[in-house]
mmCIF file of C-alpha atoms and ligand atoms in Angstrom:
data_model
loop_
_atom_site.group_PDB
_atom_site.id
_atom_site.type_symbol
_atom_site.label_atom_id
_atom_site.label_comp_id
_atom_site.label_asym_id
_atom_site.label_seq_id
_atom_site.Cartn_x
_atom_site.Cartn_y
_atom_site.Cartn_z
ATOM 1 C CA MET A 1 0.000 0.000 0.000
ATOM 2 C CA ARG A 2 2.870 2.353 1.048
ATOM 3 C CA GLY A 3 4.505 1.642 -2.359
ATOM 4 C CA LEU A 4 1.328 2.702 -4.201
ATOM 5 C CA ILE A 5 1.151 5.959 -2.258
ATOM 6 C CA THR A 6 4.813 6.676 -3.065
ATOM 7 C CA ILE A 7 4.260 6.036 -6.777
ATOM 8 C CA CYS A 8 1.144 8.277 -6.851
ATOM 9 C CA SER A 9 3.012 11.083 -5.020
ATOM 10 C CA PHE A 10 5.874 10.927 -7.554
ATOM 11 C CA LEU A 11 3.341 10.959 -10.409
ATOM 12 C CA ILE A 12 1.507 14.025 -9.016
ATOM 13 C CA ILE A 13 4.776 15.913 -8.424
ATOM 14 C CA GLY A 14 5.976 15.009 -11.939
ATOM 15 C CA VAL A 15 2.762 16.192 -13.586
ATOM 16 C CA LEU A 16 2.757 19.441 -11.578
ATOM 17 C CA THR A 17 6.437 20.097 -12.435
ATOM 18 C CA ALA A 18 5.852 19.425 -16.142
ATOM 19 C CA TYR A 19 2.792 21.666 -16.098
ATOM 20 C CA TYR A 20 4.692 24.383 -14.222
ATOM 21 C CA ILE A 21 7.668 24.369 -16.621
ATOM 22 C CA GLY A 22 5.606 23.802 -19.738
ATOM 23 C CA PHE A 23 3.411 26.829 -19.187
ATOM 24 C CA GLY A 24 6.260 28.925 -17.858
ATOM 25 C CA PHE A 25 4.266 30.153 -14.880
ATOM 26 C CA GLY A 26 7.522 30.573 -12.995
ATOM 27 C CA GLU A 27 9.219 33.004 -15.273
ATOM 28 C CA LYS A 28 7.870 36.518 -15.805
ATOM 29 C CA GLN A 29 6.141 36.583 -19.173
ATOM 30 C CA GLU A 30 7.560 39.515 -21.064
ATOM 31 C CA PRO A 31 4.842 40.712 -23.462
ATOM 32 C CA LYS A 32 5.974 39.966 -27.012
ATOM 33 C CA ALA A 33 7.117 43.231 -28.523
ATOM 34 C CA VAL A 34 4.365 44.042 -31.015
ATOM 35 C CA ASP A 35 5.989 45.923 -33.839
ATOM 36 C CA LYS A 36 3.134 48.030 -35.218
ATOM 37 C CA GLU A 37 5.390 48.858 -38.122
ATOM 38 C CA LEU A 38 5.505 45.232 -39.225
ATOM 39 C CA GLU A 39 2.272 43.869 -37.772
ATOM 40 C CA GLY A 40 -0.093 42.998 -40.621
ATOM 41 C CA LEU A 41 2.481 43.589 -43.350
ATOM 42 C CA ASN A 42 2.424 40.852 -45.996
ATOM 43 C CA GLU A 43 -1.274 40.478 -45.318
ATOM 44 C CA LYS A 44 -3.447 41.559 -48.261
ATOM 45 C CA TYR A 45 -6.031 44.222 -47.419
ATOM 46 C CA VAL A 46 -9.090 44.895 -49.612
ATOM 47 C CA LEU A 47 -10.690 48.298 -49.008
ATOM 48 C CA ARG A 48 -14.141 48.898 -50.484
ATOM 49 C CA PHE A 49 -14.788 52.515 -51.557
ATOM 50 C CA SER A 50 -18.472 53.399 -52.045
ATOM 51 C CA HIS A 51 -19.740 56.553 -53.746
ATOM 52 C CA VAL A 52 -22.876 57.708 -55.571
ATOM 53 C CA VAL A 53 -21.695 59.508 -58.719
ATOM 54 C CA ALA A 54 -20.698 58.463 -62.204
ATOM 55 C CA GLU A 55 -17.096 57.469 -62.907
ATOM 56 C CA ASN A 56 -16.462 60.334 -65.370
ATOM 57 C CA THR A 57 -16.942 63.001 -62.687
ATOM 58 C CA PRO A 58 -14.412 64.671 -60.355
ATOM 59 C CA LYS A 59 -15.202 62.283 -57.464
ATOM 60 C CA GLY A 60 -15.452 59.254 -59.761
ATOM 61 C CA LEU A 61 -12.109 59.975 -61.425
ATOM 62 C CA ALA A 62 -10.447 60.751 -58.085
ATOM 63 C CA ALA A 63 -11.660 57.468 -56.555
ATOM 64 C CA SER A 64 -10.270 55.442 -59.483
ATOM 65 C CA MET A 65 -6.955 57.304 -59.383
ATOM 66 C CA PHE A 66 -6.732 56.773 -55.613
ATOM 67 C CA ALA A 67 -7.276 53.023 -56.061
ATOM 68 C CA GLN A 68 -4.478 52.819 -58.619
ATOM 69 C CA LEU A 69 -2.022 54.853 -56.540
ATOM 70 C CA VAL A 70 -2.652 52.788 -53.403
ATOM 71 C CA ARG A 71 -2.073 49.572 -55.353
ATOM 72 C CA GLU A 72 1.226 50.969 -56.700
ATOM 73 C CA LYS A 73 2.449 52.376 -53.394
ATOM 74 C CA THR A 74 1.745 49.151 -51.456
ATOM 75 C CA GLU A 75 2.920 46.854 -54.286
ATOM 76 C CA GLY A 76 -0.531 45.310 -54.407
ATOM 77 C CA TRP A 77 -0.751 44.507 -50.703
ATOM 78 C CA VAL A 78 -3.628 46.994 -50.352
ATOM 79 C CA GLU A 79 -6.349 46.843 -52.989
ATOM 80 C CA VAL A 80 -9.051 49.540 -53.188
ATOM 81 C CA GLN A 81 -12.267 48.329 -54.868
ATOM 82 C CA VAL A 82 -14.412 51.276 -56.046
ATOM 83 C CA PHE A 83 -18.234 50.931 -56.139
ATOM 84 C CA PRO A 84 -19.596 53.997 -58.068
ATOM 85 C CA ASN A 85 -23.164 55.118 -58.882
ATOM 86 C CA ALA A 86 -24.609 54.171 -55.476
ATOM 87 C CA SER A 87 -24.125 50.510 -56.482
ATOM 88 C CA LEU A 88 -23.748 49.646 -52.761
ATOM 89 C CA TYR A 89 -25.424 52.483 -50.839
ATOM 90 C CA GLU A 90 -27.246 55.788 -51.244
ATOM 91 C CA ALA A 91 -25.322 58.688 -49.706
ATOM 92 C CA GLN A 92 -27.024 58.465 -46.294
ATOM 93 C CA GLY A 93 -26.634 54.676 -46.232
ATOM 94 C CA GLU A 94 -22.868 54.997 -46.714
ATOM 95 C CA PHE A 95 -22.356 56.114 -43.111
ATOM 96 C CA GLY A 96 -23.921 52.927 -41.703
ATOM 97 C CA GLY A 97 -22.029 50.768 -44.177
ATOM 98 C CA LEU A 98 -18.775 52.379 -43.064
ATOM 99 C CA MET A 99 -19.534 51.908 -39.367
ATOM 100 C CA ARG A 100 -20.351 48.241 -39.983
ATOM 101 C CA ASN A 101 -17.081 47.820 -41.896
ATOM 102 C CA GLU A 102 -19.048 46.709 -44.963
ATOM 103 C CA VAL A 103 -17.172 49.457 -46.789
ATOM 104 C CA HIS A 104 -13.965 51.177 -45.705
ATOM 105 C CA ILE A 105 -13.969 54.520 -47.548
ATOM 106 C CA ILE A 106 -16.819 56.903 -48.400
ATOM 107 C CA ALA A 107 -16.856 60.446 -49.829
ATOM 108 C CA PRO A 108 -20.287 61.951 -49.154
ATOM 109 C CA ALA A 109 -21.183 65.475 -50.226
ATOM 110 C CA PHE A 110 -20.821 68.008 -47.389
ATOM 111 C CA SER A 111 -24.612 68.397 -47.327
ATOM 112 C CA GLU A 112 -24.990 64.728 -46.394
ATOM 113 C CA VAL A 113 -22.720 65.195 -43.368
ATOM 114 C CA THR A 114 -24.957 67.978 -42.001
ATOM 115 C CA VAL A 115 -27.327 65.193 -40.918
ATOM 116 C CA LEU A 116 -24.654 64.140 -38.389
ATOM 117 C CA ASP A 117 -23.523 67.578 -37.211
ATOM 118 C CA PRO A 118 -25.062 71.001 -37.984
ATOM 119 C CA LYS A 119 -21.623 72.674 -38.078
ATOM 120 C CA TRP A 120 -21.332 71.285 -41.634
ATOM 121 C CA LEU A 121 -24.207 73.604 -42.637
ATOM 122 C CA VAL A 122 -21.521 76.285 -42.963
ATOM 123 C CA LEU A 123 -20.542 74.749 -46.312
ATOM 124 C CA ASP A 124 -24.144 74.953 -47.558
ATOM 125 C CA LEU A 125 -24.479 78.690 -46.956
ATOM 126 C CA PRO A 126 -25.236 80.382 -50.295
ATOM 127 C CA TYR A 127 -22.163 81.976 -51.893
ATOM 128 C CA VAL A 128 -20.036 80.928 -48.896
ATOM 129 C CA PHE A 129 -16.990 80.546 -51.162
ATOM 130 C CA GLN A 130 -16.073 83.130 -53.771
ATOM 131 C CA ASP A 131 -13.280 81.231 -55.523
ATOM 132 C CA GLU A 132 -11.054 78.151 -55.533
ATOM 133 C CA GLN A 133 -8.298 79.802 -53.470
ATOM 134 C CA MET A 134 -10.725 80.495 -50.644
ATOM 135 C CA ILE A 135 -11.899 76.882 -50.780
ATOM 136 C CA GLU A 136 -8.307 75.643 -50.471
ATOM 137 C CA ASN A 137 -7.589 77.991 -47.552
ATOM 138 C CA ALA A 138 -10.764 76.805 -45.800
ATOM 139 C CA PHE A 139 -10.071 73.069 -46.039
ATOM 140 C CA ASN A 140 -6.343 73.300 -45.393
ATOM 141 C CA GLY A 141 -7.038 75.472 -42.344
ATOM 142 C CA LYS A 142 -9.339 75.833 -39.376
ATOM 143 C CA VAL A 143 -12.594 75.102 -41.219
ATOM 144 C CA GLY A 144 -11.271 71.724 -42.330
ATOM 145 C CA SER A 145 -9.915 70.713 -38.918
ATOM 146 C CA LEU A 146 -12.977 71.900 -36.954
ATOM 147 C CA LEU A 147 -15.354 70.024 -39.242
ATOM 148 C CA PHE A 148 -13.461 66.732 -39.137
ATOM 149 C CA GLU A 149 -13.220 67.056 -35.328
ATOM 150 C CA SER A 150 -17.007 67.528 -35.110
ATOM 151 C CA VAL A 151 -17.730 64.009 -36.438
ATOM 152 C CA GLU A 152 -14.972 62.024 -34.720
ATOM 153 C CA GLU A 153 -17.531 60.948 -32.085
ATOM 154 C CA TYR A 154 -19.258 58.926 -34.831
ATOM 155 C CA GLY A 155 -16.060 56.972 -35.447
ATOM 156 C CA LEU A 156 -15.423 58.874 -38.679
ATOM 157 C CA HIS A 157 -11.772 59.460 -39.577
ATOM 158 C CA GLY A 158 -11.619 62.369 -42.028
ATOM 159 C CA ILE A 159 -8.745 61.912 -44.472
ATOM 160 C CA ALA A 160 -9.370 64.505 -47.191
ATOM 161 C CA TYR A 161 -11.634 67.179 -48.647
ATOM 162 C CA TRP A 162 -12.339 66.640 -52.347
ATOM 163 C CA ASP A 163 -13.578 69.337 -54.698
ATOM 164 C CA ASN A 164 -16.307 69.215 -57.242
ATOM 165 C CA SER A 165 -17.465 72.733 -58.069
ATOM 166 C CA PHE A 166 -20.150 75.368 -57.706
ATOM 167 C CA LYS A 167 -23.771 74.333 -58.132
ATOM 168 C CA GLN A 168 -26.102 75.566 -60.876
ATOM 169 C CA PHE A 169 -29.894 75.638 -61.004
ATOM 170 C CA THR A 170 -32.041 73.747 -63.541
ATOM 171 C CA ASN A 171 -35.811 73.547 -63.945
ATOM 172 C CA ASN A 172 -38.586 72.642 -66.379
ATOM 173 C CA VAL A 173 -41.033 75.503 -65.847
ATOM 174 C CA ARG A 174 -39.469 78.828 -66.717
ATOM 175 C CA PRO A 175 -36.194 80.664 -67.338
ATOM 176 C CA VAL A 176 -34.741 81.692 -63.946
ATOM 177 C CA THR A 177 -32.759 84.919 -63.831
ATOM 178 C CA ARG A 178 -33.833 86.493 -60.543
ATOM 179 C CA PRO A 179 -34.580 84.746 -57.201
ATOM 180 C CA GLU A 180 -38.314 85.493 -57.441
ATOM 181 C CA ASP A 181 -38.422 83.358 -60.615
ATOM 182 C CA ILE A 182 -37.955 80.284 -58.371
ATOM 183 C CA GLU A 183 -41.132 80.949 -56.357
ATOM 184 C CA GLY A 184 -43.621 78.074 -56.517
ATOM 185 C CA LEU A 185 -41.190 75.563 -58.048
ATOM 186 C CA SER A 186 -40.604 72.120 -56.452
ATOM 187 C CA VAL A 187 -36.838 71.622 -56.194
ATOM 188 C CA ARG A 188 -34.862 68.477 -55.325
ATOM 189 C CA VAL A 189 -32.131 69.143 -52.771
ATOM 190 C CA MET A 190 -29.778 67.084 -50.606
ATOM 191 C CA PRO A 191 -30.837 66.500 -46.947
ATOM 192 C CA SER A 192 -29.419 69.745 -45.565
ATOM 193 C CA GLU A 193 -31.486 72.181 -43.492
ATOM 194 C CA ALA A 194 -29.662 75.120 -45.079
ATOM 195 C CA LEU A 195 -30.502 73.950 -48.616
ATOM 196 C CA ILE A 196 -34.125 73.340 -47.637
ATOM 197 C CA GLU A 197 -34.330 76.821 -46.076
ATOM 198 C CA THR A 198 -32.631 78.384 -49.108
ATOM 199 C CA TYR A 199 -35.538 77.349 -51.337
ATOM 200 C CA GLN A 200 -38.213 77.969 -48.714
ATOM 201 C CA VAL A 201 -36.957 81.553 -48.369
ATOM 202 C CA LEU A 202 -37.578 81.940 -52.115
ATOM 203 C CA GLY A 203 -41.113 80.550 -51.805
ATOM 204 C CA ALA A 204 -40.185 77.278 -53.503
ATOM 205 C CA ASN A 205 -40.923 73.724 -52.345
ATOM 206 C CA PRO A 206 -37.690 71.784 -51.560
ATOM 207 C CA LEU A 207 -38.002 67.970 -51.815
ATOM 208 C CA LEU A 208 -35.496 65.299 -50.736
ATOM 209 C CA PHE A 209 -34.609 62.441 -53.069
ATOM 210 C CA PRO A 210 -31.423 60.354 -53.173
ATOM 211 C CA PHE A 211 -29.043 61.309 -55.960
ATOM 212 C CA ASN A 212 -29.695 58.325 -58.203
ATOM 213 C CA GLU A 213 -33.455 58.904 -58.159
ATOM 214 C CA VAL A 214 -33.089 62.490 -59.413
ATOM 215 C CA TYR A 215 -33.180 61.630 -63.131
ATOM 216 C CA ASP A 216 -36.410 59.650 -62.667
ATOM 217 C CA VAL A 217 -38.203 62.284 -60.576
ATOM 218 C CA LEU A 218 -37.226 64.981 -63.076
ATOM 219 C CA SER A 219 -38.362 62.952 -66.093
ATOM 220 C CA ALA A 220 -41.597 61.967 -64.317
ATOM 221 C CA GLY A 221 -42.294 65.622 -63.461
ATOM 222 C CA ILE A 222 -42.378 64.811 -59.734
ATOM 223 C CA VAL A 223 -40.083 67.781 -59.174
ATOM 224 C CA ASP A 224 -39.752 70.885 -61.348
ATOM 225 C CA GLY A 225 -36.053 71.480 -60.836
ATOM 226 C CA THR A 226 -32.840 70.766 -58.968
ATOM 227 C CA GLU A 227 -29.378 72.129 -58.266
ATOM 228 C CA ASN A 228 -26.065 70.472 -58.930
ATOM 229 C CA THR A 229 -22.635 70.862 -60.471
ATOM 230 C CA LEU A 230 -22.210 70.749 -64.231
ATOM 231 C CA SER A 231 -20.371 67.409 -63.948
ATOM 232 C CA ASN A 232 -23.402 65.843 -62.233
ATOM 233 C CA ILE A 233 -25.925 67.596 -64.484
ATOM 234 C CA TYR A 234 -24.095 66.199 -67.521
ATOM 235 C CA SER A 235 -22.998 62.753 -66.315
ATOM 236 C CA LYS A 236 -26.488 61.872 -65.023
ATOM 237 C CA GLY A 237 -28.319 63.356 -68.008
ATOM 238 C CA PHE A 238 -30.312 65.929 -66.022
ATOM 239 C CA TYR A 239 -29.787 68.417 -68.874
ATOM 240 C CA GLN A 240 -31.837 66.098 -71.101
ATOM 241 C CA GLN A 241 -34.780 66.203 -68.675
ATOM 242 C CA GLN A 242 -34.729 69.935 -67.926
ATOM 243 C CA LYS A 243 -35.561 72.934 -70.152
ATOM 244 C CA TYR A 244 -33.685 75.742 -68.372
ATOM 245 C CA LEU A 245 -30.178 75.959 -66.836
ATOM 246 C CA THR A 246 -29.103 79.026 -64.818
ATOM 247 C CA LEU A 247 -25.352 79.331 -64.250
ATOM 248 C CA SER A 248 -25.687 80.732 -60.722
ATOM 249 C CA ASN A 249 -22.740 79.246 -58.755
ATOM 250 C CA HIS A 250 -24.967 79.861 -55.716
ATOM 251 C CA ASN A 251 -23.664 76.959 -53.597
ATOM 252 C CA TYR A 252 -20.504 74.863 -53.380
ATOM 253 C CA LEU A 253 -20.411 71.065 -53.750
ATOM 254 C CA GLY A 254 -17.468 69.233 -52.220
ATOM 255 C CA TYR A 255 -16.852 65.928 -50.513
ATOM 256 C CA ALA A 256 -15.532 64.701 -47.179
ATOM 257 C CA VAL A 257 -13.502 61.506 -47.534
ATOM 258 C CA PHE A 258 -13.932 59.298 -44.460
ATOM 259 C CA MET A 259 -12.600 56.002 -43.199
ATOM 260 C CA ASN A 260 -13.790 54.041 -40.177
ATOM 261 C CA LYS A 261 -11.412 55.101 -37.371
ATOM 262 C CA GLU A 262 -11.365 51.686 -35.681
ATOM 263 C CA PHE A 263 -10.521 49.984 -38.989
ATOM 264 C CA TRP A 264 -7.960 52.684 -39.827
ATOM 265 C CA ASP A 265 -6.146 51.978 -36.538
ATOM 266 C CA THR A 266 -5.780 48.284 -37.455
ATOM 267 C CA LEU A 267 -3.822 49.084 -40.616
ATOM 268 C CA PRO A 268 -0.016 48.729 -40.459
ATOM 269 C CA THR A 269 1.694 52.126 -40.257
ATOM 270 C CA ASP A 270 3.362 51.550 -43.638
ATOM 271 C CA TYR A 271 0.003 51.053 -45.337
ATOM 272 C CA GLN A 272 -1.503 54.072 -43.532
ATOM 273 C CA ASN A 273 1.376 56.196 -44.869
ATOM 274 C CA SER A 274 0.892 54.883 -48.418
ATOM 275 C CA ILE A 275 -2.850 55.545 -48.269
ATOM 276 C CA MET A 276 -2.316 59.119 -47.071
ATOM 277 C CA GLU A 277 0.360 59.742 -49.704
ATOM 278 C CA ALA A 278 -2.016 58.532 -52.417
ATOM 279 C CA MET A 279 -4.870 60.561 -50.938
ATOM 280 C CA LYS A 280 -2.721 63.724 -50.884
ATOM 281 C CA GLU A 281 -1.696 63.298 -54.534
ATOM 282 C CA VAL A 282 -5.267 62.710 -55.674
ATOM 283 C CA THR A 283 -6.643 65.623 -53.646
ATOM 284 C CA LEU A 284 -4.071 67.916 -55.251
ATOM 285 C CA TRP A 285 -4.829 66.559 -58.742
ATOM 286 C CA LEU A 286 -8.547 67.099 -58.154
ATOM 287 C CA ARG A 287 -8.030 70.675 -56.950
ATOM 288 C CA GLU A 288 -6.106 71.399 -60.152
ATOM 289 C CA HIS A 289 -8.499 69.684 -62.557
ATOM 290 C CA THR A 290 -12.044 69.793 -61.205
ATOM 291 C CA LYS A 291 -12.712 73.251 -62.675
ATOM 292 C CA SER A 292 -11.688 72.160 -66.184
ATOM 293 C CA ILE A 293 -13.695 68.930 -65.870
ATOM 294 C CA ASN A 294 -16.824 70.949 -65.077
ATOM 295 C CA GLU A 295 -16.037 73.450 -67.865
ATOM 296 C CA GLU A 296 -15.722 70.523 -70.291
ATOM 297 C CA MET A 297 -19.153 69.275 -69.184
ATOM 298 C CA LEU A 298 -20.624 72.753 -69.802
ATOM 299 C CA GLU A 299 -19.236 72.719 -73.329
ATOM 300 C CA ARG A 300 -20.871 69.339 -73.969
ATOM 301 C CA ILE A 301 -24.191 70.625 -72.567
ATOM 302 C CA GLU A 302 -23.954 73.742 -74.756
ATOM 303 C CA LYS A 303 -23.182 71.642 -77.838
ATOM 304 C CA SER A 304 -26.110 69.326 -77.109
ATOM 305 C CA GLY A 305 -28.570 72.199 -77.603
ATOM 306 C CA GLN A 306 -30.934 70.270 -75.308
ATOM 307 C CA ILE A 307 -31.324 72.949 -72.631
ATOM 308 C CA GLU A 308 -31.665 76.769 -72.625
ATOM 309 C CA ILE A 309 -28.697 78.227 -70.717
ATOM 310 C CA HIS A 310 -28.818 81.542 -68.852
ATOM 311 C CA TYR A 311 -25.430 83.106 -68.015
ATOM 312 C CA GLN A 312 -26.149 85.033 -64.815
ATOM 313 C CA THR A 313 -25.100 88.703 -64.756
ATOM 314 C CA GLU A 314 -23.305 90.324 -61.787
ATOM 315 C CA ASP A 315 -26.441 92.323 -61.035
ATOM 316 C CA GLU A 316 -28.599 89.189 -60.997
ATOM 317 C CA LYS A 317 -26.018 87.464 -58.781
ATOM 318 C CA ASN A 318 -26.215 90.330 -56.281
ATOM 319 C CA SER A 319 -30.002 89.996 -56.190
ATOM 320 C CA TRP A 320 -29.604 86.273 -55.334
ATOM 321 C CA LYS A 321 -27.050 87.102 -52.617
ATOM 322 C CA GLN A 322 -29.437 89.654 -51.139
ATOM 323 C CA ALA A 323 -32.324 87.167 -51.163
ATOM 324 C CA PHE A 324 -30.223 84.544 -49.369
ATOM 325 C CA LYS A 325 -29.041 86.794 -46.501
ATOM 326 C CA PRO A 326 -31.626 85.329 -44.016
ATOM 327 C CA ILE A 327 -29.918 81.936 -44.378
ATOM 328 C CA TYR A 328 -26.734 83.296 -42.766
ATOM 329 C CA GLU A 329 -28.748 84.864 -39.932
ATOM 330 C CA LYS A 330 -30.750 81.695 -39.334
ATOM 331 C CA TYR A 331 -27.859 79.193 -39.240
ATOM 332 C CA SER A 332 -24.898 81.112 -37.792
ATOM 333 C CA GLY A 333 -26.068 80.051 -34.311
ATOM 334 C CA VAL A 334 -26.049 76.264 -34.923
ATOM 335 C CA ILE A 335 -22.885 76.510 -37.023
ATOM 336 C CA GLY A 336 -21.130 78.241 -34.131
ATOM 337 C CA GLU A 337 -19.128 81.412 -33.611
ATOM 338 C CA GLU A 338 -15.691 79.859 -34.253
ATOM 339 C CA LEU A 339 -16.579 78.578 -37.722
ATOM 340 C CA MET A 340 -18.604 81.648 -38.684
ATOM 341 C CA LYS A 341 -15.729 83.958 -37.644
ATOM 342 C CA GLU A 342 -13.244 81.884 -39.681
ATOM 343 C CA ILE A 343 -15.505 81.964 -42.752
ATOM 344 C CA GLN A 344 -15.927 85.731 -42.328
ATOM 345 C CA ARG A 345 -12.134 86.112 -42.102
ATOM 346 C CA LEU A 346 -11.625 84.072 -45.273
ATOM 347 C CA GLN A 347 -14.343 86.025 -47.109
ATOM 348 C CA ASN A 348 -12.787 89.371 -46.067
ATOM 349 C CA ASN A 349 -9.284 88.263 -47.077
ATOM 350 C CA HIS A 350 -9.988 86.573 -50.363
HETATM 351 C C1 LMR B 401 -26.273 64.974 -55.011
HETATM 352 O O1 LMR B 401 -26.835 65.969 -55.470
HETATM 353 O O2 LMR B 401 -26.765 64.183 -54.215
HETATM 354 C C2 LMR B 401 -24.866 64.768 -55.481
HETATM 355 O O3 LMR B 401 -24.234 65.998 -55.607
HETATM 356 C C3 LMR B 401 -24.091 63.865 -54.654
HETATM 357 C C4 LMR B 401 -22.650 63.825 -55.048
HETATM 358 O O4 LMR B 401 -21.993 62.979 -54.431
HETATM 359 O O5 LMR B 401 -22.171 64.573 -55.940
#
């Protein structure tokens, strides 16, 4: 009996010793040095980029160029797959898709971001920007940083501001030269309080429809008119469904490029650097070319002869500016003093 006890004791001690050594409980476990620089390298990443416009537009061209540059700069380890024309989501749906990591990059129009934070209404104020230089100063400065900060709480990581151009007005009812000509028209706008108010102030009836339903609602006569850049008016064929185009430049259309912050933080530093390098190059290219792209679209619209074009005079423009003054008064409060002061400074110095 004593022999059995001895054998069992030796067995228990042996098992405990093996267990103790095998799992290294004795020695202090130094955490393995995680080298963020290398972690994840040589793993292929596929980033899905969703947007709602046609490929032959400033945003469409920029997205394709970005995809190519990222592939080159990461030697194929990061692939950007672009989904244009709202093939995955409408503009508002993009935010949810990004948060669920179903897509990794989106570039909604500024007006779409106002739904998340009213500070973004500053970019929908009529005639807020006078020229391209002022736009660049805004987004490279305080306006750009304050606006990206305002949506960080939603997990949005702002990586660039992309340009399109100034918006024009089209409709099917009458030539529009002065603001009062818009009274009584139903007008499709993006879901921005400032845009809605802009048309309500003129006695019009603003209606919300997603971008890729605009052609249908125009051709069905559900709305009388809309506003957009020449690249969107041309690439989506709105000029074929509308009788009158007023070159008003009354609002600015640009895009905020976002990634999901949590996902962004998982990317190896090397790949983050390559993505930002590519994004910087594309943003610069877009700033230099978006004006000529829109001018090219105007030429094609003019040549088509399918729409009557009114080239707004300075006097008419001043009458529009005057009519839109209440919009500044109404929204400067929700936009906030800091942003309104910065916009005022840029407007005075341009
Ligand atoms: C729109 O009117 O909804 C479009 O301008 C959206 C866009 O991304 O250009």
